[in-house]
XYZ file of C-alpha atoms in Angstrom:
133
model
C 94.265 87.946 109.322
C 94.820 86.953 105.710
C 97.496 84.488 104.645
C 98.692 83.484 101.183
C 99.518 79.846 100.599
C 101.867 79.607 97.618
C 102.115 76.383 95.639
C 105.134 75.687 93.452
C 105.807 73.627 90.369
C 108.028 73.416 87.322
C 107.562 73.183 83.590
C 108.243 69.439 84.042
C 105.222 69.212 86.378
C 102.992 70.962 83.861
C 104.274 68.697 81.072
C 103.513 65.602 83.175
C 99.989 66.890 83.897
C 99.488 67.457 80.165
C 100.464 63.830 79.555
C 103.718 64.696 77.781
C 106.677 62.376 78.354
C 109.771 63.940 79.834
C 111.874 63.909 82.980
C 108.789 62.747 84.889
C 106.366 60.081 83.732
C 103.213 61.548 82.225
C 100.171 61.643 84.502
C 97.072 59.749 83.486
C 93.825 61.650 83.010
C 92.607 59.978 86.216
C 95.608 61.277 88.162
C 95.083 64.811 86.848
C 91.384 64.602 87.734
C 92.286 63.459 91.253
C 94.554 66.499 91.729
C 91.791 68.840 90.585
C 89.213 67.073 92.753
C 91.465 67.386 95.807
C 92.028 71.113 95.245
C 88.312 71.695 94.651
C 87.385 69.775 97.808
C 89.816 71.735 99.996
C 88.626 75.029 98.527
C 84.982 74.007 99.028
C 85.625 73.182 102.700
C 87.389 76.518 103.172
C 84.511 78.343 101.458
C 82.009 76.617 103.737
C 84.038 77.549 106.835
C 84.266 81.166 105.636
C 88.074 81.042 105.456
C 88.536 81.085 101.654
C 89.308 84.475 100.124
C 90.579 83.310 96.718
C 92.454 80.478 95.094
C 93.764 80.142 91.561
C 96.093 77.966 89.561
C 98.497 79.588 87.136
C 99.295 78.557 83.587
C 102.548 76.789 82.715
C 105.834 78.712 82.965
C 106.165 78.507 79.183
C 103.385 81.142 79.078
C 105.109 83.510 81.518
C 107.020 86.690 80.804
C 109.626 88.270 83.036
C 109.981 92.043 82.804
C 113.206 93.688 83.998
C 114.593 97.155 83.689
C 118.002 97.570 82.063
C 119.234 101.133 82.013
C 115.659 102.312 82.469
C 114.306 100.298 79.530
C 111.967 97.312 80.016
C 113.449 94.037 78.780
C 111.011 91.140 78.391
C 112.048 87.477 78.546
C 109.591 84.736 77.619
C 109.425 81.720 79.925
C 110.307 79.168 80.954
C 113.491 80.475 82.478
C 116.465 78.116 82.377
C 117.840 79.440 85.667
C 114.572 78.715 87.483
C 113.698 75.216 88.628
C 110.428 76.095 90.345
C 107.856 78.789 89.801
C 104.675 79.858 91.506
C 102.060 77.410 90.196
C 99.050 78.670 92.138
C 97.890 80.294 95.311
C 95.174 80.236 97.904
C 94.390 83.185 100.148
C 92.688 82.388 103.435
C 91.329 84.616 106.183
C 91.643 82.759 109.448
C 92.262 83.236 113.149
C 95.992 82.517 113.319
C 99.222 81.679 111.545
C 98.930 78.206 113.087
C 95.526 77.702 111.445
C 96.882 78.957 108.106
C 99.739 76.473 108.457
C 97.272 73.631 109.130
C 95.378 74.576 105.980
C 98.601 74.835 103.963
C 99.619 71.307 104.945
C 96.589 70.027 103.021
C 98.102 71.366 99.788
C 101.422 69.516 100.089
C 101.452 66.498 97.799
C 102.044 63.453 100.027
C 103.490 61.572 97.048
C 106.089 64.253 96.228
C 109.099 63.724 98.459
C 110.434 67.137 99.415
C 107.275 68.908 98.216
C 106.327 72.088 100.011
C 104.171 75.189 100.029
C 104.923 78.567 101.583
C 102.579 80.460 103.907
C 102.943 84.192 104.443
C 100.773 86.792 106.111
C 99.257 89.332 103.717
C 100.282 92.886 104.604
C 97.354 95.207 105.259
C 99.614 98.247 105.411
C 103.151 99.525 105.784
C 103.213 98.644 109.490
C 102.909 94.950 108.536
C 106.134 95.042 106.499
C 108.607 95.072 109.377
C 110.807 92.022 109.777
C-alpha cells in the first residue's frame, strides 16, 4: 500500500532557511545543510529498502498561486496567503507493508527541535473504493 507523508511549513520557515531575519532567527548555512542531509539520508534508506516511491520539497509559499472559481470564473491569488499559517512544504510517498510502518517512517521527518511539529500520513487511494470514510 502507498502512503503520502506530508510535511508542513510556513513562509517564516522558508525565510529562516534563506537566512533572512524575521519572526524566527535565520538558520546558518550549516543548519540548512544538516536539514538537507537528514532528508537525503532518510530518502536514501527508503530507496535502499524499496519503500521510496517519490519525495520532493516545494518552493516557498510566496511562489504559490491559489485558483478558485467565483461565479464560474477562475480567480487567481498569489501567495503567501494571510489566512494560512502553514502550507504543504514537501511530501514523501512510500510503498510499505502497513499503516504502522508508514507511521514509523513519518516519525523520522518530524523535527525534534520544533516543539509541536508534525507531519501527516495518509493512504493513497488506488480507486474509488478506497475513498470511503
